[in-house]
Amino acid sequence: MLDSEGLRVAVVGYGYWGGNHVRVLNGRPDITVTVVDESEERRHAATQRHRGVRTAACLDDAIDDIDAVVVATPPMTHAKLALTALHAGRHVLVEKPLATSSAEAEEMVAQARKAGTVLMTGHTFEYNSAVGKLKEIVSSGTLGRVLYIDAARLSLGRYQPDVDVVWDLAPHDISILSFLLDELPSDVSVWKQRSIGSGFADVAYLRMNFARAATHAVVHLSWLDPCKVRRVTVVGDQRMAVYNDLSDNERIRIYDTGVDVHATEAGGRARTMPVTYRSGDIVSPYLYFHEPLQAQDDHFIECVRSGSRPRTPGERGLEILRVLEAADAAADSGRAEAVRDAVAVG
Ligand SMILES: NC(=O)c1ccc[n+]([C@@H]2O[C@H](COP(=O)([O-])OP(=O)(O)OC[C@H]3O[C@@H](n4cnc5c(N)ncnc54)[C@H](O)[C@@H]3O)[C@@H](O)[C@H]2O)c1
């Protein structure tokens, strides 16, 4: 690393999301960014938009002049690019999903351990202050026992060429849910279909059971929905919380709402439902806004500099892939499939 250049970071893939990495990293005075993209047009666009960035057509051309790599290319390319960087002893942040199989991810994790370099997964929502607040709320017991969680990630979305809607969008929700509950789902079932064309599924529902929390979650994912929705609803037996990532000023609302059940006479059938409804205040906690991608990339740089372990290391990306693989198996078998336990790698 040269002092005048600060830390030298290559962002591989200057597409929709890589452009955001370049913006946040190039905004830091202590970082020199090299944009690596196989498309000349994309490289040209990067030099027009960001002052002082360097460019390269492939990672091999840049590898000798960088300290760290951010991989923001389509998922099928993640493992090869990350392994190239790890074998060269570079620190790596890989966008979600970490790879397209757990076997690839195990190799990446093992190589990072061997090389003593940082391998981090871009689970951006774990750096989102609203998700952090929701975790605090769930963990504090404010909601009571979590009865179920409902999540939805919908829009007229970007059809991906190499993965289906589950592999594209579910990494976010699996990471959010397992972060909130401090455990991975024990099993997954799925319904999914391709609604238009003949490629990968574009709409899906996942159902996941969380054994320790004795609760479950349903996740609706779609690239084919007229409304953009980014929502997680946690229903507790005392209160309920809704996290709406699209809200400007009330990303979390806690509803002091619920339904109390009364015992029916002698266990008999009542003429009306034996319940009473509770409706109380709706509270929206103050949330400091820090762009989650900036927080995530700052954390990566901090880990590279200090040698500390990231909050979302390669192992975390591997865990999420195991849930995605269980979802694939469930789609094939038509029933719930267990998530493979995390095992030591390498
Ligand atoms: N964390 C998030 O919130 C978030 C949001 C969107 C996308 N993503 C992830 O970011 C990644 C990129 O998605 P996108 O929508 O920006 O894709 P994209 O298709 O818009 O861009 C990909 C870019 O990578 C380039 N590229 C492909 N292979 C390459 C290679 N081998 N070497 C150099 N350049 C190469 C392409 O030319 C293109 O410019 C995906 O893994 C996606 O899942 C994450």
Tab-separated table of C-alpha atoms and ligand atoms in Angstrom:
chain	number	residue	atom	x	y	z
A	1	MET	CA	0.000	0.000	0.000
A	2	LEU	CA	1.446	3.409	-0.969
A	3	ASP	CA	0.820	6.261	1.464
A	4	SER	CA	-0.082	8.818	-1.202
A	5	GLU	CA	-2.708	6.489	-2.640
A	6	GLY	CA	-4.135	5.214	0.631
A	7	LEU	CA	-5.686	1.781	0.398
A	8	ARG	CA	-6.031	0.626	-3.214
A	9	VAL	CA	-9.368	-1.058	-3.855
A	10	ALA	CA	-10.591	-2.618	-7.104
A	11	VAL	CA	-14.358	-2.719	-7.641
A	12	VAL	CA	-14.983	-5.515	-10.134
A	13	GLY	CA	-18.261	-4.968	-12.011
A	14	TYR	CA	-19.409	-1.429	-12.705
A	15	GLY	CA	-23.089	-2.235	-13.209
A	16	TYR	CA	-26.166	-1.233	-11.217
A	17	TRP	CA	-24.733	-2.107	-7.799
A	18	GLY	CA	-20.976	-1.843	-8.444
A	19	GLY	CA	-21.589	1.823	-9.323
A	20	ASN	CA	-22.780	2.396	-5.753
A	21	HIS	CA	-19.660	0.759	-4.302
A	22	VAL	CA	-17.499	3.008	-6.480
A	23	ARG	CA	-19.449	6.098	-5.339
A	24	VAL	CA	-19.056	5.350	-1.609
A	25	LEU	CA	-15.434	4.171	-1.775
A	26	ASN	CA	-14.252	6.923	-4.102
A	27	GLY	CA	-15.868	9.453	-1.773
A	28	ARG	CA	-13.246	8.562	0.851
A	29	PRO	CA	-9.987	10.524	0.671
A	30	ASP	CA	-7.981	7.536	1.953
A	31	ILE	CA	-8.902	5.150	-0.878
A	32	THR	CA	-7.813	4.867	-4.496
A	33	VAL	CA	-10.379	3.042	-6.621
A	34	THR	CA	-9.752	0.968	-9.736
A	35	VAL	CA	-12.904	0.101	-11.679
A	36	VAL	CA	-12.601	-3.323	-13.323
A	37	ASP	CA	-15.214	-4.116	-15.945
A	38	GLU	CA	-14.982	-6.198	-19.087
A	39	SER	CA	-17.197	-3.668	-20.872
A	40	GLU	CA	-15.322	-0.703	-22.348
A	41	GLU	CA	-18.531	1.313	-22.284
A	42	ARG	CA	-18.936	0.714	-18.530
A	43	ARG	CA	-15.289	1.647	-17.857
A	44	HIS	CA	-15.773	4.858	-19.836
A	45	ALA	CA	-18.957	5.643	-17.880
A	46	ALA	CA	-17.021	5.204	-14.621
A	47	THR	CA	-14.299	7.686	-15.603
A	48	GLN	CA	-16.962	10.207	-16.614
A	49	ARG	CA	-18.821	9.889	-13.326
A	50	HIS	CA	-16.077	9.517	-10.692
A	51	ARG	CA	-13.079	11.780	-10.419
A	52	GLY	CA	-9.684	10.076	-10.318
A	53	VAL	CA	-10.719	6.429	-10.728
A	54	ARG	CA	-8.418	4.092	-12.618
A	55	THR	CA	-9.764	1.352	-14.871
A	56	ALA	CA	-8.852	-2.168	-15.997
A	57	ALA	CA	-10.567	-4.651	-18.302
A	58	CYS	CA	-9.977	-7.672	-16.057
A	59	LEU	CA	-8.932	-8.410	-12.486
A	60	ASP	CA	-5.633	-10.015	-13.579
A	61	ASP	CA	-4.545	-6.695	-15.133
A	62	ALA	CA	-5.140	-4.826	-11.860
A	63	ILE	CA	-4.144	-7.408	-9.240
A	64	ASP	CA	-0.521	-6.257	-8.751
A	65	ASP	CA	-1.583	-2.674	-8.030
A	66	ILE	CA	-4.323	-3.204	-5.459
A	67	ASP	CA	-4.705	-4.220	-1.820
A	68	ALA	CA	-8.363	-5.244	-1.746
A	69	VAL	CA	-11.188	-6.233	-4.092
A	70	VAL	CA	-14.957	-5.703	-4.076
A	71	VAL	CA	-16.700	-8.258	-6.316
A	72	ALA	CA	-19.951	-6.800	-7.717
A	73	THR	CA	-20.427	-8.918	-10.831
A	74	PRO	CA	-23.225	-11.443	-11.569
A	75	PRO	CA	-23.296	-14.317	-9.001
A	76	MET	CA	-21.937	-17.040	-11.353
A	77	THR	CA	-18.637	-15.132	-11.559
A	78	HIS	CA	-18.163	-14.484	-7.822
A	79	ALA	CA	-16.191	-17.596	-6.839
A	80	LYS	CA	-13.663	-17.404	-9.690
A	81	LEU	CA	-12.961	-13.701	-9.178
A	82	ALA	CA	-12.792	-13.970	-5.377
A	83	LEU	CA	-10.452	-16.975	-5.545
A	84	THR	CA	-8.161	-15.140	-7.977
A	85	ALA	CA	-7.929	-12.292	-5.468
A	86	LEU	CA	-7.548	-14.552	-2.417
A	87	HIS	CA	-4.802	-16.634	-4.063
A	88	ALA	CA	-2.948	-13.366	-4.695
A	89	GLY	CA	-3.278	-12.537	-0.970
A	90	ARG	CA	-5.813	-9.720	-1.449
A	91	HIS	CA	-8.684	-8.918	0.931
A	92	VAL	CA	-12.104	-9.495	-0.617
A	93	LEU	CA	-15.663	-8.269	-0.151
A	94	VAL	CA	-18.110	-10.282	-2.271
A	95	GLU	CA	-21.641	-9.147	-3.030
A	96	LYS	CA	-24.506	-11.448	-2.107
A	97	PRO	CA	-24.895	-14.316	-2.830
A	98	LEU	CA	-21.309	-15.195	-1.890
A	99	ALA	CA	-21.207	-17.877	-4.627
A	100	THR	CA	-23.614	-20.124	-6.483
A	101	SER	CA	-22.848	-23.255	-4.428
A	102	SER	CA	-21.702	-24.008	-0.909
A	103	ALA	CA	-18.800	-26.054	-2.331
A	104	GLU	CA	-17.424	-22.912	-4.008
A	105	ALA	CA	-17.985	-20.880	-0.851
A	106	GLU	CA	-16.206	-23.492	1.304
A	107	GLU	CA	-13.175	-23.204	-0.990
A	108	MET	CA	-13.257	-19.405	-0.690
A	109	VAL	CA	-13.506	-19.512	3.116
A	110	ALA	CA	-10.685	-22.073	3.338
A	111	GLN	CA	-8.450	-20.028	1.033
A	112	ALA	CA	-9.054	-16.806	3.013
A	113	ARG	CA	-8.126	-18.635	6.238
A	114	LYS	CA	-4.990	-20.059	4.632
A	115	ALA	CA	-3.920	-16.696	3.217
A	116	GLY	CA	-4.856	-14.820	6.417
A	117	THR	CA	-6.880	-12.308	4.421
A	118	VAL	CA	-10.311	-10.797	5.031
A	119	LEU	CA	-13.227	-12.432	3.224
A	120	MET	CA	-16.466	-10.553	3.805
A	121	THR	CA	-19.960	-11.021	2.333
A	122	GLY	CA	-22.067	-8.034	1.292
A	123	HIS	CA	-25.136	-8.673	3.425
A	124	THR	CA	-25.963	-4.977	3.353
A	125	PHE	CA	-29.077	-5.182	5.504
A	126	GLU	CA	-27.018	-6.259	8.515
A	127	TYR	CA	-25.476	-2.750	8.310
A	128	ASN	CA	-28.879	-1.040	8.065
A	129	SER	CA	-29.749	0.972	11.187
A	130	ALA	CA	-33.463	0.048	10.915
A	131	VAL	CA	-32.627	-3.673	10.919
A	132	GLY	CA	-30.327	-3.093	13.908
A	133	LYS	CA	-33.174	-1.329	15.748
A	134	LEU	CA	-35.628	-4.114	14.866
A	135	LYS	CA	-33.181	-6.656	16.298
A	136	GLU	CA	-32.979	-4.601	19.505
A	137	ILE	CA	-36.796	-4.540	19.693
A	138	VAL	CA	-37.155	-8.300	19.124
A	139	SER	CA	-34.333	-9.170	21.557
A	140	SER	CA	-35.670	-6.876	24.310
A	141	GLY	CA	-38.936	-8.823	24.460
A	142	THR	CA	-41.013	-5.690	23.684
A	143	LEU	CA	-43.079	-7.682	21.198
A	144	GLY	CA	-43.466	-10.687	23.513
A	145	ARG	CA	-43.138	-14.127	21.969
A	146	VAL	CA	-42.624	-13.954	18.208
A	147	LEU	CA	-45.635	-15.753	16.691
A	148	TYR	CA	-44.513	-15.361	13.094
A	149	ILE	CA	-42.634	-13.074	10.706
A	150	ASP	CA	-43.843	-12.031	7.280
A	151	ALA	CA	-41.412	-10.525	4.769
A	152	ALA	CA	-41.977	-9.218	1.261
A	153	ARG	CA	-39.474	-8.051	-1.350
A	154	LEU	CA	-41.391	-7.225	-4.508
A	155	SER	CA	-41.166	-4.966	-7.544
A	156	LEU	CA	-41.134	-4.971	-11.302
A	157	GLY	CA	-37.594	-6.137	-10.749
A	158	ARG	CA	-34.410	-6.662	-12.716
A	159	TYR	CA	-34.596	-10.160	-14.278
A	160	GLN	CA	-31.209	-11.759	-13.613
A	161	PRO	CA	-29.525	-13.895	-16.278
A	162	ASP	CA	-27.815	-16.432	-14.016
A	163	VAL	CA	-29.914	-16.986	-10.862
A	164	ASP	CA	-33.617	-17.194	-9.993
A	165	VAL	CA	-35.560	-14.764	-7.819
A	166	VAL	CA	-34.788	-16.838	-4.694
A	167	TRP	CA	-31.005	-16.676	-5.150
A	168	ASP	CA	-31.230	-13.009	-6.151
A	169	LEU	CA	-33.483	-11.617	-3.406
A	170	ALA	CA	-33.775	-14.173	-0.583
A	171	PRO	CA	-30.169	-13.672	0.634
A	172	HIS	CA	-31.393	-10.308	1.983
A	173	ASP	CA	-34.360	-11.772	3.864
A	174	ILE	CA	-32.539	-14.860	5.129
A	175	SER	CA	-29.782	-12.598	6.415
A	176	ILE	CA	-32.296	-10.218	8.064
A	177	LEU	CA	-34.367	-13.013	9.664
A	178	SER	CA	-31.426	-15.028	10.965
A	179	PHE	CA	-29.830	-11.806	12.249
A	180	LEU	CA	-33.059	-10.862	14.082
A	181	LEU	CA	-33.540	-14.303	15.624
A	182	ASP	CA	-29.850	-15.161	16.130
A	183	GLU	CA	-30.274	-18.495	14.376
A	184	LEU	CA	-30.504	-19.998	10.913
A	185	PRO	CA	-33.765	-21.594	9.839
A	186	SER	CA	-33.836	-25.304	10.568
A	187	ASP	CA	-35.797	-26.121	7.399
A	188	VAL	CA	-37.223	-24.459	4.321
A	189	SER	CA	-40.115	-25.135	1.988
A	190	VAL	CA	-40.751	-23.229	-1.203
A	191	TRP	CA	-43.248	-22.575	-3.950
A	192	LYS	CA	-41.846	-20.818	-7.007
A	193	GLN	CA	-42.648	-20.411	-10.682
A	194	ARG	CA	-41.482	-18.714	-13.867
A	195	SER	CA	-44.400	-16.547	-14.875
A	196	ILE	CA	-43.065	-15.116	-18.127
A	197	GLY	CA	-40.529	-16.449	-20.645
A	198	SER	CA	-38.691	-19.688	-20.048
A	199	GLY	CA	-35.798	-18.890	-17.719
A	200	PHE	CA	-35.499	-18.881	-13.942
A	201	ALA	CA	-38.390	-18.535	-11.465
A	202	ASP	CA	-39.521	-14.923	-11.051
A	203	VAL	CA	-41.929	-15.299	-8.111
A	204	ALA	CA	-41.529	-17.380	-4.951
A	205	TYR	CA	-42.792	-17.930	-1.437
A	206	LEU	CA	-40.441	-19.418	1.162
A	207	ARG	CA	-41.503	-20.786	4.494
A	208	MET	CA	-38.808	-21.221	7.123
A	209	ASN	CA	-38.965	-22.723	10.597
A	210	PHE	CA	-36.719	-21.419	13.362
A	211	ALA	CA	-36.374	-24.190	15.929
A	212	ARG	CA	-34.856	-22.355	18.900
A	213	ALA	CA	-37.188	-19.345	18.660
A	214	ALA	CA	-40.078	-21.766	18.027
A	215	THR	CA	-41.380	-19.518	15.293
A	216	HIS	CA	-41.574	-19.376	11.537
A	217	ALA	CA	-41.358	-16.912	8.693
A	218	VAL	CA	-42.926	-16.561	5.287
A	219	VAL	CA	-41.049	-14.625	2.611
A	220	HIS	CA	-42.651	-13.437	-0.624
A	221	LEU	CA	-40.201	-12.604	-3.417
A	222	SER	CA	-41.062	-11.283	-6.855
A	223	TRP	CA	-39.594	-9.617	-9.932
A	224	LEU	CA	-43.141	-9.381	-11.294
A	225	ASP	CA	-45.226	-7.207	-9.022
A	226	PRO	CA	-46.675	-3.747	-9.758
A	227	CYS	CA	-45.771	-2.415	-6.293
A	228	LYS	CA	-42.321	-1.970	-4.868
A	229	VAL	CA	-42.371	-3.481	-1.367
A	230	ARG	CA	-39.486	-3.945	1.082
A	231	ARG	CA	-41.201	-4.944	4.329
A	232	VAL	CA	-40.693	-7.165	7.350
A	233	THR	CA	-43.566	-7.610	9.846
A	234	VAL	CA	-42.805	-9.234	13.187
A	235	VAL	CA	-45.979	-10.371	14.943
A	236	GLY	CA	-45.544	-10.888	18.678
A	237	ASP	CA	-48.115	-11.933	21.247
A	238	GLN	CA	-47.738	-8.523	22.992
A	239	ARG	CA	-46.989	-6.068	20.164
A	240	MET	CA	-46.227	-6.069	16.460
A	241	ALA	CA	-43.502	-4.271	14.525
A	242	VAL	CA	-43.340	-3.327	10.865
A	243	TYR	CA	-40.069	-2.414	9.165
A	244	ASN	CA	-40.731	-0.656	5.872
A	245	ASP	CA	-37.424	0.059	4.183
A	246	LEU	CA	-39.100	2.408	1.686
A	247	SER	CA	-40.487	4.797	4.290
A	248	ASP	CA	-38.721	8.178	4.497
A	249	ASN	CA	-39.244	8.859	8.176
A	250	GLU	CA	-41.015	5.906	9.811
A	251	ARG	CA	-38.997	2.902	8.770
A	252	ILE	CA	-40.035	1.093	11.949
A	253	ARG	CA	-43.442	1.251	13.578
A	254	ILE	CA	-44.294	-0.617	16.764
A	255	TYR	CA	-48.008	-1.296	17.117
A	256	ASP	CA	-49.312	-1.832	20.639
A	257	THR	CA	-51.912	-4.062	19.083
A	258	GLY	CA	-53.040	-7.593	19.661
A	259	VAL	CA	-55.806	-10.059	20.150
A	260	ASP	CA	-56.516	-11.732	23.506
A	261	VAL	CA	-58.235	-15.075	23.591
A	262	HIS	CA	-60.657	-16.015	26.392
A	263	ALA	CA	-61.353	-19.529	27.503
A	264	THR	CA	-64.681	-20.736	26.156
A	265	GLU	CA	-67.293	-22.040	28.579
A	266	ALA	CA	-66.439	-25.601	29.556
A	267	GLY	CA	-64.400	-25.955	26.393
A	268	GLY	CA	-67.617	-25.645	24.355
A	269	ARG	CA	-68.085	-23.698	21.119
A	270	ALA	CA	-68.960	-20.038	21.638
A	271	ARG	CA	-71.438	-18.271	19.323
A	272	THR	CA	-68.885	-15.495	18.759
A	273	MET	CA	-65.104	-15.749	18.618
A	274	PRO	CA	-63.890	-15.578	22.235
A	275	VAL	CA	-61.389	-12.799	21.604
A	276	THR	CA	-60.923	-9.126	22.461
A	277	TYR	CA	-58.908	-6.723	20.385
A	278	ARG	CA	-56.293	-4.420	21.868
A	279	SER	CA	-55.490	-1.188	20.035
A	280	GLY	CA	-52.934	1.139	21.556
A	281	ASP	CA	-50.280	3.582	20.450
A	282	ILE	CA	-48.209	3.275	17.321
A	283	VAL	CA	-44.633	4.324	18.073
A	284	SER	CA	-41.933	5.018	15.517
A	285	PRO	CA	-38.441	5.111	17.078
A	286	TYR	CA	-35.919	7.694	15.899
A	287	LEU	CA	-33.352	6.169	13.545
A	288	TYR	CA	-30.073	7.769	12.653
A	289	PHE	CA	-29.640	7.480	8.875
A	290	HIS	CA	-26.309	6.177	7.650
A	291	GLU	CA	-26.348	4.741	4.129
A	292	PRO	CA	-26.107	0.967	4.744
A	293	LEU	CA	-23.719	0.396	1.829
A	294	GLN	CA	-21.410	3.124	3.137
A	295	ALA	CA	-21.519	1.542	6.618
A	296	GLN	CA	-20.778	-1.890	5.134
A	297	ASP	CA	-17.889	-0.712	2.943
A	298	ASP	CA	-16.419	1.394	5.776
A	299	HIS	CA	-16.514	-1.735	7.956
A	300	PHE	CA	-14.691	-3.718	5.239
A	301	ILE	CA	-11.949	-1.070	5.018
A	302	GLU	CA	-11.666	-1.012	8.813
A	303	CYS	CA	-11.285	-4.827	8.891
A	304	VAL	CA	-8.643	-4.729	6.150
A	305	ARG	CA	-6.691	-2.078	8.074
A	306	SER	CA	-7.014	-3.660	11.525
A	307	GLY	CA	-7.036	-7.321	10.483
A	308	SER	CA	-10.220	-7.847	12.504
A	309	ARG	CA	-12.958	-10.282	11.574
A	310	PRO	CA	-15.912	-8.751	9.699
A	311	ARG	CA	-19.429	-8.865	11.121
A	312	THR	CA	-20.503	-10.706	7.956
A	313	PRO	CA	-17.493	-12.921	7.144
A	314	GLY	CA	-17.307	-15.502	4.356
A	315	GLU	CA	-18.703	-18.067	6.812
A	316	ARG	CA	-21.878	-15.977	7.122
A	317	GLY	CA	-22.253	-15.967	3.330
A	318	LEU	CA	-21.744	-19.749	3.353
A	319	GLU	CA	-24.516	-20.216	5.951
A	320	ILE	CA	-26.934	-18.257	3.778
A	321	LEU	CA	-25.988	-20.373	0.734
A	322	ARG	CA	-26.876	-23.504	2.701
A	323	VAL	CA	-30.378	-22.106	3.219
A	324	LEU	CA	-30.633	-21.315	-0.512
A	325	GLU	CA	-29.516	-24.860	-1.359
A	326	ALA	CA	-32.149	-26.252	1.012
A	327	ALA	CA	-34.708	-24.100	-0.840
A	328	ASP	CA	-33.571	-25.604	-4.176
A	329	ALA	CA	-33.865	-29.108	-2.719
A	330	ALA	CA	-37.337	-28.247	-1.377
A	331	ALA	CA	-38.446	-27.022	-4.801
A	332	ASP	CA	-37.324	-30.374	-6.286
A	333	SER	CA	-38.834	-32.585	-3.593
A	334	GLY	CA	-42.008	-30.576	-2.988
A	335	ARG	CA	-41.561	-30.762	0.788
A	336	ALA	CA	-39.632	-29.004	3.555
A	337	GLU	CA	-35.889	-29.686	3.485
A	338	ALA	CA	-33.462	-29.353	6.393
A	339	VAL	CA	-30.720	-26.738	6.270
A	340	ARG	CA	-27.294	-28.302	6.510
A	341	ASP	CA	-25.522	-27.389	9.743
A	342	ALA	CA	-22.532	-25.100	9.600
A	343	VAL	CA	-19.362	-27.228	9.613
A	344	ALA	CA	-15.729	-26.356	9.983
A	345	VAL	CA	-14.130	-25.494	6.655
A	346	GLY	CA	-10.623	-26.202	5.438
B	1	LIG	N1	-26.396	-5.732	-1.602
B	1	LIG	C1	-27.383	-5.288	-2.361
B	1	LIG	O1	-28.315	-4.633	-1.885
B	1	LIG	C2	-27.347	-5.567	-3.833
B	1	LIG	C3	-28.213	-4.877	-4.690
B	1	LIG	C4	-28.152	-5.173	-6.051
B	1	LIG	C5	-27.251	-6.119	-6.530
B	1	LIG	N2	-26.434	-6.760	-5.669
B	1	LIG	C6	-25.471	-7.773	-6.146
B	1	LIG	O2	-24.453	-7.108	-6.884
B	1	LIG	C7	-23.950	-7.963	-7.908
B	1	LIG	C8	-24.024	-7.229	-9.248
B	1	LIG	O3	-25.373	-7.007	-9.582
B	1	LIG	P1	-25.782	-5.862	-10.634
B	1	LIG	O4	-27.250	-5.799	-10.615
B	1	LIG	O5	-24.980	-4.613	-10.371
B	1	LIG	O6	-25.275	-6.525	-12.021
B	1	LIG	P2	-25.112	-5.790	-13.429
B	1	LIG	O7	-25.435	-6.813	-14.451
B	1	LIG	O8	-25.862	-4.484	-13.451
B	1	LIG	O9	-23.562	-5.428	-13.528
B	1	LIG	C9	-22.558	-6.393	-13.608
B	1	LIG	C10	-21.309	-5.748	-14.237
B	1	LIG	O10	-20.240	-6.700	-14.124
B	1	LIG	C11	-19.492	-6.701	-15.343
B	1	LIG	N3	-18.806	-8.007	-15.405
B	1	LIG	C12	-19.383	-9.246	-15.521
B	1	LIG	N4	-18.449	-10.221	-15.448
B	1	LIG	C13	-17.259	-9.597	-15.274
B	1	LIG	C14	-15.923	-10.058	-15.114
B	1	LIG	N5	-15.623	-11.370	-15.073
B	1	LIG	N6	-14.936	-9.128	-14.959
B	1	LIG	C15	-15.227	-7.810	-14.990
B	1	LIG	N7	-16.478	-7.308	-15.143
B	1	LIG	C16	-17.477	-8.186	-15.273
B	1	LIG	C17	-20.521	-6.442	-16.423
B	1	LIG	O11	-19.930	-5.914	-17.588
B	1	LIG	C18	-21.452	-5.429	-15.728
B	1	LIG	O12	-21.035	-4.087	-15.964
B	1	LIG	C19	-24.800	-9.235	-7.844
B	1	LIG	O13	-24.126	-10.202	-7.071
B	1	LIG	C20	-26.058	-8.798	-7.106
B	1	LIG	O14	-26.675	-9.853	-6.415
B	1	LIG	C21	-26.446	-6.505	-4.333
